[in-house]
Amino acid sequence: MTAEEARTITPAARLRGELRVPGDKSISHRALMLALLAEGESHITAAGDGADIRSTAGIVARLGATVERVREDGRTVDYRVISPGVDHLRQPDGALDCGNSGTSLRLFSGILAGLPISATLDGDASLRSRPVARIVEPLRLMGATVAGRDGDALPPVSVTGRSPLRPIDYRTAVPSAQVKSAILFAALRADGRTTVREAVATRDHTERMLRARGIAVERIVEADGSVTISLDGGGRVLPVDERVPGDASGAAFWLVAGAIHPDAALRIFDVGVNPTRRAIIDILRAMGAKIDERITSPAADDGVGEPTATLTIRSSRLTAIDLSPVDVASAIDEIPILCLAATQATGTTHIRGAGELRHKESDRLAGIQAGLSALGADIRVDGDDITITGPTPLTGGPTDSLDDHRLAMTFAIAGLVAGGSTRVARPGSASISYPGFFTEIERLRA
Ligand code: S3P
């Protein structure tokens, strides 16, 4: 991350152009981790090159794989990973540094739980304030020795694995793909069949990627939207070549920018449109956004692989929307930029049950309220609910990313449509998931 103190964004006369976004962050993490578990050579094309993925790549190397960057373009990177296989990983000296990445910390906890290794996972000040009891509990039930700081509430997390682990049948308390994935990774090393039950579907990349690597994963979606995922332990993860689609959560910033700017037309190539990640597209469309979607790689109906599309967005007239806690879970990373869209929509938007946003890279409820209010928006946070009334002309003003990438990018996009200039403090956090974001802003407004 750069130590840049602030950036000033001035209003854009127009937004035009074609672009590609970094490789999907969730898929890039998992591709590197699964390459570590698979004996032999894996190739990962177009992974995101943000700081979070670099943290995961560093840990994969510390645990004994050779990780080579074979091509890079500032936004994406191709990796070649050669692993000795899950039974020959290395005991690391010292803590494994997850940086700012909650996904690295929680998913590696699940991986380490089933290995004959003792390791500590740690990270920056933000990561040290993020909840981990949600993974400590299931991994302990499986038989691993796991401990966190402050009564198992916070990182660092130390894990001493056990092999084999005990299979569990576990209902997650919060909708979290990270918790589900940690359990599924541990389940690979369990002596029997593990089941994870979710009240609300979360992103299913882990399930798809395990299947692509030879592991039979069952995923059953019930009529009420709850999901049951099961797998038998003891399977071997095979090395594969994977191409990572563009990150829908990165594309979200441009979809909102295009929709709320009065003179915009943007085309985004190769965006992942997995049904468990595409809520941002469908919510914006329900608000009136003119998004054209051309599928470039269809969803495989056997639940392997990821569908992609080219998305085109044009200036739109938005109307307010009501989002339920289920909608929040399906667009969890897109709520900050959706709040910006709501400031420009006619009517009152209600977003209910957004409490999980307090536990992200910052307290996003507080951060988004402070930043958008400073720009002149009408936004209220009551408990876990957000209420935004629009359209309000944004004035520009001082905002603070709180060192949170999604807030930095939200406020920068706000600056493109504001009347005056917008100051974004601590903008360097954008490179956690989107290296080159500010360069792209300059190119698309030119
Ligand atoms: C992620 C899951 C989500 C999301 C995060 C990435 C993943 O977190 O916010 O950016 O890759 O599994 P939670 O599982 O904590 O909701």
XYZ file of C-alpha atoms and ligand atoms in Angstrom:
462
model
C 0.000 0.000 0.000
C 1.278 3.490 -0.728
C 1.659 5.980 2.100
C -0.052 8.670 0.007
C -1.992 10.921 2.391
C -4.810 12.144 0.175
C -6.012 12.530 -3.379
C -8.302 15.174 -4.810
C -10.904 14.083 -7.344
C -12.477 16.802 -9.467
C -15.803 16.403 -11.308
C -15.594 14.575 -14.662
C -17.200 16.214 -17.704
C -17.800 12.750 -19.160
C -16.909 9.101 -18.667
C -16.176 7.004 -21.728
C -14.178 3.941 -22.570
C -13.544 0.232 -22.420
C -11.780 -1.518 -19.575
C -10.881 -4.720 -17.793
C -10.964 -5.044 -14.027
C -8.492 -7.051 -11.879
C -9.050 -10.794 -11.533
C -11.686 -11.738 -8.985
C -10.203 -11.490 -5.497
C -12.145 -14.413 -4.006
C -11.277 -16.737 -6.893
C -7.606 -15.641 -6.980
C -7.139 -16.461 -3.268
C -8.726 -19.873 -3.689
C -6.772 -20.688 -6.865
C -3.470 -20.074 -5.045
C -4.544 -22.024 -1.956
C -5.781 -24.987 -3.993
C -2.544 -24.926 -6.002
C -0.731 -25.368 -2.672
C -2.861 -28.406 -1.813
C -2.408 -30.017 -5.249
C 0.832 -31.895 -5.863
C 2.471 -30.716 -9.094
C 2.195 -27.674 -11.313
C -0.809 -25.324 -11.421
C -1.226 -22.293 -13.674
C -3.389 -19.340 -12.708
C -4.078 -16.793 -15.441
C -5.218 -13.209 -14.790
C -5.324 -13.390 -10.996
C -5.913 -10.063 -9.282
C -2.636 -8.352 -8.406
C -3.892 -6.493 -5.340
C -2.091 -6.573 -2.008
C -4.484 -9.169 -0.548
C -3.653 -11.717 -3.250
C 0.051 -11.017 -2.788
C -0.401 -11.847 0.904
C -1.898 -15.218 -0.015
C 0.830 -15.896 -2.595
C 3.453 -15.145 0.081
C 1.911 -17.632 2.505
C 1.631 -20.317 -0.192
C 5.401 -19.923 -0.707
C 6.108 -19.970 3.048
C 4.268 -23.280 3.297
C 6.561 -24.889 0.759
C 5.331 -24.252 -2.804
C 7.321 -22.488 -5.514
C 5.310 -19.454 -6.599
C 6.408 -17.744 -9.818
C 4.946 -14.600 -11.358
C 5.191 -15.406 -15.049
C 3.387 -12.324 -16.472
C 2.055 -9.125 -14.969
C 0.406 -5.977 -16.297
C -0.103 -3.918 -13.136
C -3.703 -5.097 -12.768
C -3.478 -8.866 -13.164
C -0.759 -11.474 -12.795
C -0.254 -15.020 -14.081
C 1.139 -17.448 -11.524
C 2.891 -20.779 -11.913
C 2.740 -22.716 -8.650
C 4.639 -25.944 -8.062
C 3.617 -27.720 -4.887
C 5.132 -30.760 -3.155
C 1.512 -31.637 -2.272
C -0.523 -31.439 0.881
C 1.431 -34.223 2.649
C 4.807 -32.507 2.198
C 4.184 -28.907 3.192
C 6.697 -27.031 5.297
C 6.441 -25.975 8.926
C 6.910 -22.160 8.719
C 9.232 -20.200 11.023
C 7.439 -17.221 12.530
C 3.956 -15.849 11.882
C 2.277 -16.005 8.477
C 1.452 -12.436 7.419
C -2.047 -12.027 5.990
C -1.652 -8.229 5.730
C -5.138 -6.708 5.384
C -6.761 -9.884 4.088
C -9.569 -11.522 6.070
C -9.988 -14.146 3.356
C -6.344 -15.224 3.717
C -6.616 -15.471 7.488
C -9.865 -17.393 7.629
C -9.274 -19.758 4.715
C -5.699 -20.609 5.700
C -6.983 -21.410 9.201
C -9.150 -24.093 7.585
C -6.240 -25.420 5.529
C -3.821 -25.541 8.478
C -6.417 -27.280 10.680
C -5.822 -30.571 8.861
C -2.034 -30.387 8.435
C 0.698 -31.675 10.759
C 1.881 -28.069 11.199
C 1.699 -25.394 13.893
C 1.419 -21.838 12.617
C 0.205 -18.395 13.580
C -1.764 -16.217 11.173
C -1.471 -12.486 11.759
C -1.897 -9.221 9.872
C -2.194 -5.453 10.029
C -4.077 -3.365 12.623
C -7.346 -3.608 10.663
C -7.121 -7.399 10.359
C -6.367 -7.650 14.083
C -9.779 -6.121 14.799
C -11.785 -8.603 12.714
C -13.840 -11.416 14.280
C -12.440 -14.961 14.193
C -14.599 -16.836 16.745
C -16.721 -17.844 13.749
C -13.887 -20.050 12.447
C -12.343 -21.023 15.780
C -15.521 -22.829 16.842
C -16.049 -25.176 13.859
C -12.335 -25.947 13.433
C -12.112 -26.899 17.118
C -15.156 -29.115 16.755
C -13.244 -30.871 13.972
C -10.381 -31.543 16.391
C -7.800 -28.893 15.497
C -6.135 -26.845 18.235
C -7.077 -23.253 17.419
C -6.788 -20.101 19.529
C -7.326 -16.399 18.972
C -6.528 -13.316 21.014
C -8.981 -11.908 23.593
C -10.848 -15.107 24.344
C -10.591 -16.392 20.763
C -12.318 -13.281 19.433
C -9.538 -11.682 17.376
C -6.326 -12.397 15.398
C -3.600 -13.448 15.590
C -4.896 -17.007 15.277
C -2.672 -19.951 16.096
C -3.499 -23.327 14.606
C -2.037 -26.745 15.335
C -3.492 -29.162 12.860
C -4.636 -32.707 13.351
C -4.913 -35.417 10.763
C -7.405 -36.816 10.224
C -9.942 -34.276 11.445
C -13.424 -35.223 12.618
C -16.227 -34.565 10.123
C -18.927 -32.190 11.389
C -22.449 -31.175 10.501
C -22.395 -27.433 11.088
C -24.870 -24.581 10.743
C -23.132 -21.226 10.220
C -24.327 -18.402 12.499
C -23.552 -15.576 10.035
C -23.803 -15.823 6.244
C -20.085 -16.037 5.385
C -18.347 -17.647 2.428
C -15.108 -17.380 4.375
C -16.433 -19.502 7.238
C -17.984 -22.025 4.839
C -14.763 -22.231 2.828
C -12.567 -22.660 5.911
C -14.721 -25.632 6.950
C -14.719 -27.130 3.429
C -10.917 -26.878 3.210
C -10.613 -28.590 6.600
C -13.213 -31.167 5.482
C -10.790 -32.378 2.781
C -8.697 -33.806 5.663
C -11.595 -35.259 7.682
C -12.365 -38.855 8.262
C -15.889 -38.907 6.754
C -18.523 -36.581 5.366
C -18.713 -32.922 6.476
C -21.832 -30.820 5.968
C -22.158 -27.028 6.163
C -25.654 -25.528 6.417
C -26.238 -21.905 5.481
C -29.491 -19.992 6.076
C -28.604 -17.738 3.113
C -26.491 -18.641 0.073
C -22.995 -17.161 -0.004
C -20.554 -17.062 -2.921
C -19.942 -20.620 -4.151
C -16.459 -20.336 -5.720
C -14.949 -22.867 -3.315
C -17.516 -25.494 -4.299
C -17.000 -24.893 -8.046
C -13.219 -24.861 -7.753
C -13.055 -28.035 -5.646
C -15.196 -29.851 -8.238
C -12.895 -28.662 -11.026
C -10.021 -30.259 -9.069
C -11.633 -33.672 -8.678
C -13.488 -33.320 -5.360
C -17.180 -34.253 -5.374
C -19.029 -31.440 -3.601
C -22.779 -31.586 -3.158
C -24.653 -28.276 -2.914
C -28.401 -28.330 -2.413
C -30.433 -25.122 -2.467
C -33.800 -25.398 -0.690
C -36.973 -23.543 -1.666
C -36.499 -21.132 1.277
C -33.045 -20.152 -0.022
C -31.073 -22.109 2.580
C -28.159 -24.174 1.299
C -26.544 -27.468 2.351
C -23.007 -28.244 1.182
C -21.337 -31.617 1.794
C -18.107 -33.342 0.889
C -16.312 -36.569 1.838
C -12.831 -36.177 3.289
C -9.771 -37.954 1.979
C -9.962 -36.833 -1.686
C -6.908 -35.596 -3.579
C -6.971 -32.066 -4.968
C -5.611 -32.168 -8.531
C -3.492 -29.396 -10.085
C -5.299 -27.510 -12.871
C -4.942 -24.465 -15.108
C -7.466 -21.788 -14.231
C -8.322 -18.465 -15.792
C -9.696 -15.981 -13.259
C -12.624 -13.829 -14.441
C -12.724 -10.077 -13.805
C -13.886 -9.104 -10.338
C -17.608 -8.239 -10.219
C -16.924 -6.316 -7.005
C -14.359 -4.168 -8.873
C -16.709 -3.742 -11.859
C -19.360 -2.491 -9.401
C -17.547 0.855 -9.068
C -17.752 1.482 -12.817
C -21.349 0.275 -13.069
C -22.379 2.842 -10.474
C -20.114 5.546 -11.948
C -21.688 5.001 -15.382
C -25.228 4.891 -14.034
C -25.055 8.096 -11.963
C -22.875 10.241 -14.238
C -25.001 12.264 -16.679
C -22.687 11.681 -19.671
C -21.304 8.151 -19.424
C -20.854 5.017 -21.502
C -18.464 2.352 -20.199
C -17.823 -1.184 -21.422
C -16.237 -3.722 -19.041
C -14.887 -6.959 -20.516
C -14.711 -10.398 -18.942
C -16.618 -9.791 -15.701
C -17.499 -12.802 -13.544
C -21.310 -13.100 -13.343
C -21.589 -16.123 -11.060
C -25.190 -16.277 -9.735
C -23.881 -15.885 -6.155
C -21.878 -12.743 -7.074
C -24.028 -10.917 -9.630
C -26.509 -9.289 -7.193
C -24.970 -5.862 -7.831
C -25.977 -6.086 -11.510
C -29.527 -7.164 -10.718
C -30.015 -4.597 -7.934
C -28.772 -1.736 -10.122
C -31.042 -2.901 -12.938
C -33.989 -2.998 -10.528
C -33.109 0.637 -9.688
C -33.280 1.490 -13.394
C -29.642 1.213 -14.481
C -29.163 0.621 -18.209
C -26.791 -2.343 -18.081
C -26.345 -4.433 -21.199
C -24.969 -7.919 -20.474
C -23.454 -10.135 -23.198
C -22.509 -13.551 -21.864
C -19.043 -14.487 -23.142
C -18.639 -17.770 -21.291
C -21.840 -19.468 -20.118
C -22.336 -21.034 -16.704
C -21.503 -24.718 -16.794
C -24.604 -26.490 -15.537
C -22.539 -29.066 -13.634
C -21.468 -26.351 -11.197
C -17.855 -26.227 -12.427
C -16.283 -23.055 -13.807
C -17.419 -19.458 -13.748
C -19.691 -17.607 -16.206
C -18.409 -14.286 -17.593
C -19.942 -11.405 -19.505
C -19.184 -8.083 -21.161
C -21.135 -5.362 -19.370
C -22.019 -1.983 -20.873
C -23.411 0.771 -18.689
C -24.916 4.093 -19.764
C -26.116 7.152 -17.846
C -29.364 6.172 -16.161
C -32.199 7.581 -14.081
C -32.246 5.611 -10.848
C -35.064 5.068 -8.388
C -34.766 4.069 -4.723
C -34.878 0.437 -3.626
C -35.524 -1.666 -0.506
C -32.797 -4.202 0.273
C -33.432 -7.032 2.756
C -30.786 -8.775 4.908
C -30.688 -11.526 2.239
C -29.908 -8.916 -0.452
C -27.192 -7.491 1.817
C -25.581 -10.940 2.170
C -25.551 -11.420 -1.604
C -24.022 -7.970 -2.277
C -21.975 -7.724 0.917
C -18.933 -6.045 -0.668
C -21.014 -3.773 -2.913
C -23.102 -2.053 -0.227
C -20.788 1.005 0.036
C -20.960 1.756 -3.695
C -24.706 0.948 -3.732
C -25.134 3.608 -1.022
C -23.556 6.103 -3.403
C -25.986 4.999 -6.153
C -28.867 5.502 -3.700
C -27.835 9.138 -3.076
C -28.547 9.779 -6.771
C -31.791 7.749 -6.933
C -35.239 9.271 -6.606
C -36.923 8.320 -3.337
C -35.849 6.699 -0.091
C -33.646 3.597 -0.157
C -33.776 1.281 2.856
C -30.976 -1.235 3.410
C -31.845 -3.553 6.299
C -29.622 -5.857 8.311
C -26.228 -4.507 7.236
C -24.491 -5.112 10.605
C -21.787 -7.345 9.073
C -20.407 -4.213 7.405
C -19.089 -3.148 10.808
C -16.674 -6.115 10.684
C -15.035 -5.528 7.301
C -11.707 -3.789 6.589
C -13.194 -0.862 8.546
C -16.518 -0.160 10.212
C -18.089 0.454 6.820
C -21.417 1.647 8.234
C -19.687 4.469 10.112
C -17.253 5.168 7.252
C -19.881 5.364 4.518
C -22.172 7.558 6.612
C -19.353 9.964 7.474
C -17.993 10.145 3.907
C -21.277 10.496 2.024
C -22.633 12.989 4.601
C -19.505 15.114 4.145
C -20.312 15.211 0.411
C -23.850 16.439 1.073
C -25.824 13.180 0.956
C -28.910 12.491 3.066
C -27.879 9.237 4.782
C -28.815 7.832 8.198
C -27.612 4.712 9.960
C -29.904 3.367 12.699
C -28.510 0.211 14.294
C -27.911 -2.165 11.368
C -30.137 -0.279 8.901
C -29.226 2.408 6.371
C -31.694 4.973 5.025
C -30.741 7.208 2.082
C -32.989 9.770 0.424
C -32.207 11.157 -2.998
C -31.450 12.491 -5.390
C -29.080 14.898 -3.632
C -26.536 16.892 -5.607
C -23.174 15.987 -4.058
C -21.084 19.018 -3.207
C -17.602 17.544 -2.850
C -15.723 17.788 0.441
C -13.359 15.846 2.707
C -13.716 12.052 3.001
C -11.617 9.377 4.679
C -11.189 5.826 3.378
C -10.259 4.647 6.908
C -7.647 2.613 5.000
C -10.503 0.568 3.527
C -10.224 -0.112 -0.218
C -13.948 -0.180 -0.901
C -14.493 3.155 0.852
C -11.556 4.772 -0.989
C -13.034 3.755 -4.361
C -16.613 4.708 -3.393
C -15.579 8.238 -2.419
C -13.417 8.624 -5.537
C -16.386 7.685 -7.761
C -18.539 10.140 -5.788
C -15.957 12.791 -6.636
C -16.570 12.252 -10.363
C -20.224 13.328 -10.045
C -19.905 15.937 -7.269
C -20.196 19.667 -7.909
C -16.894 20.576 -6.239
C -13.695 18.723 -5.545
C -13.585 15.684 -3.270
C -10.651 14.872 -1.040
C -10.095 11.173 -0.335
C -7.782 10.626 2.623
C -5.696 7.425 2.610
C -6.538 6.513 -1.012
C -3.720 3.954 -1.334
C -5.952 1.319 0.235
C -7.622 0.949 -3.201
C -4.669 -1.228 -4.222
C -5.782 -3.907 -1.734
C -8.170 -5.176 -4.415
C -7.741 -2.797 -7.359
C -4.188 -1.792 -8.322
C -4.302 0.970 -10.948
C -7.761 2.179 -9.948
C -6.834 5.871 -9.886
C -4.976 5.640 -13.207
C -8.119 4.120 -14.693
C -10.213 7.035 -13.380
C -7.933 9.476 -15.170
C -8.067 7.485 -18.420
C -11.860 7.099 -18.474
C -12.572 10.757 -17.769
C -10.180 12.001 -20.451
C -15.155 -13.383 0.734
C -16.304 -13.419 1.488
C -16.928 -12.227 2.082
C -16.437 -10.954 1.409
C -14.953 -10.939 1.222
C -14.493 -12.116 0.388
C -14.599 -14.643 0.241
O -16.586 -12.165 3.455
O -16.830 -9.828 2.166
O -14.548 -9.740 0.576
O -13.698 -14.612 -0.631
O -15.020 -15.704 0.714
P -17.461 -12.912 4.594
O -17.377 -14.355 4.370
O -16.816 -12.503 5.890
O -18.845 -12.344 4.445
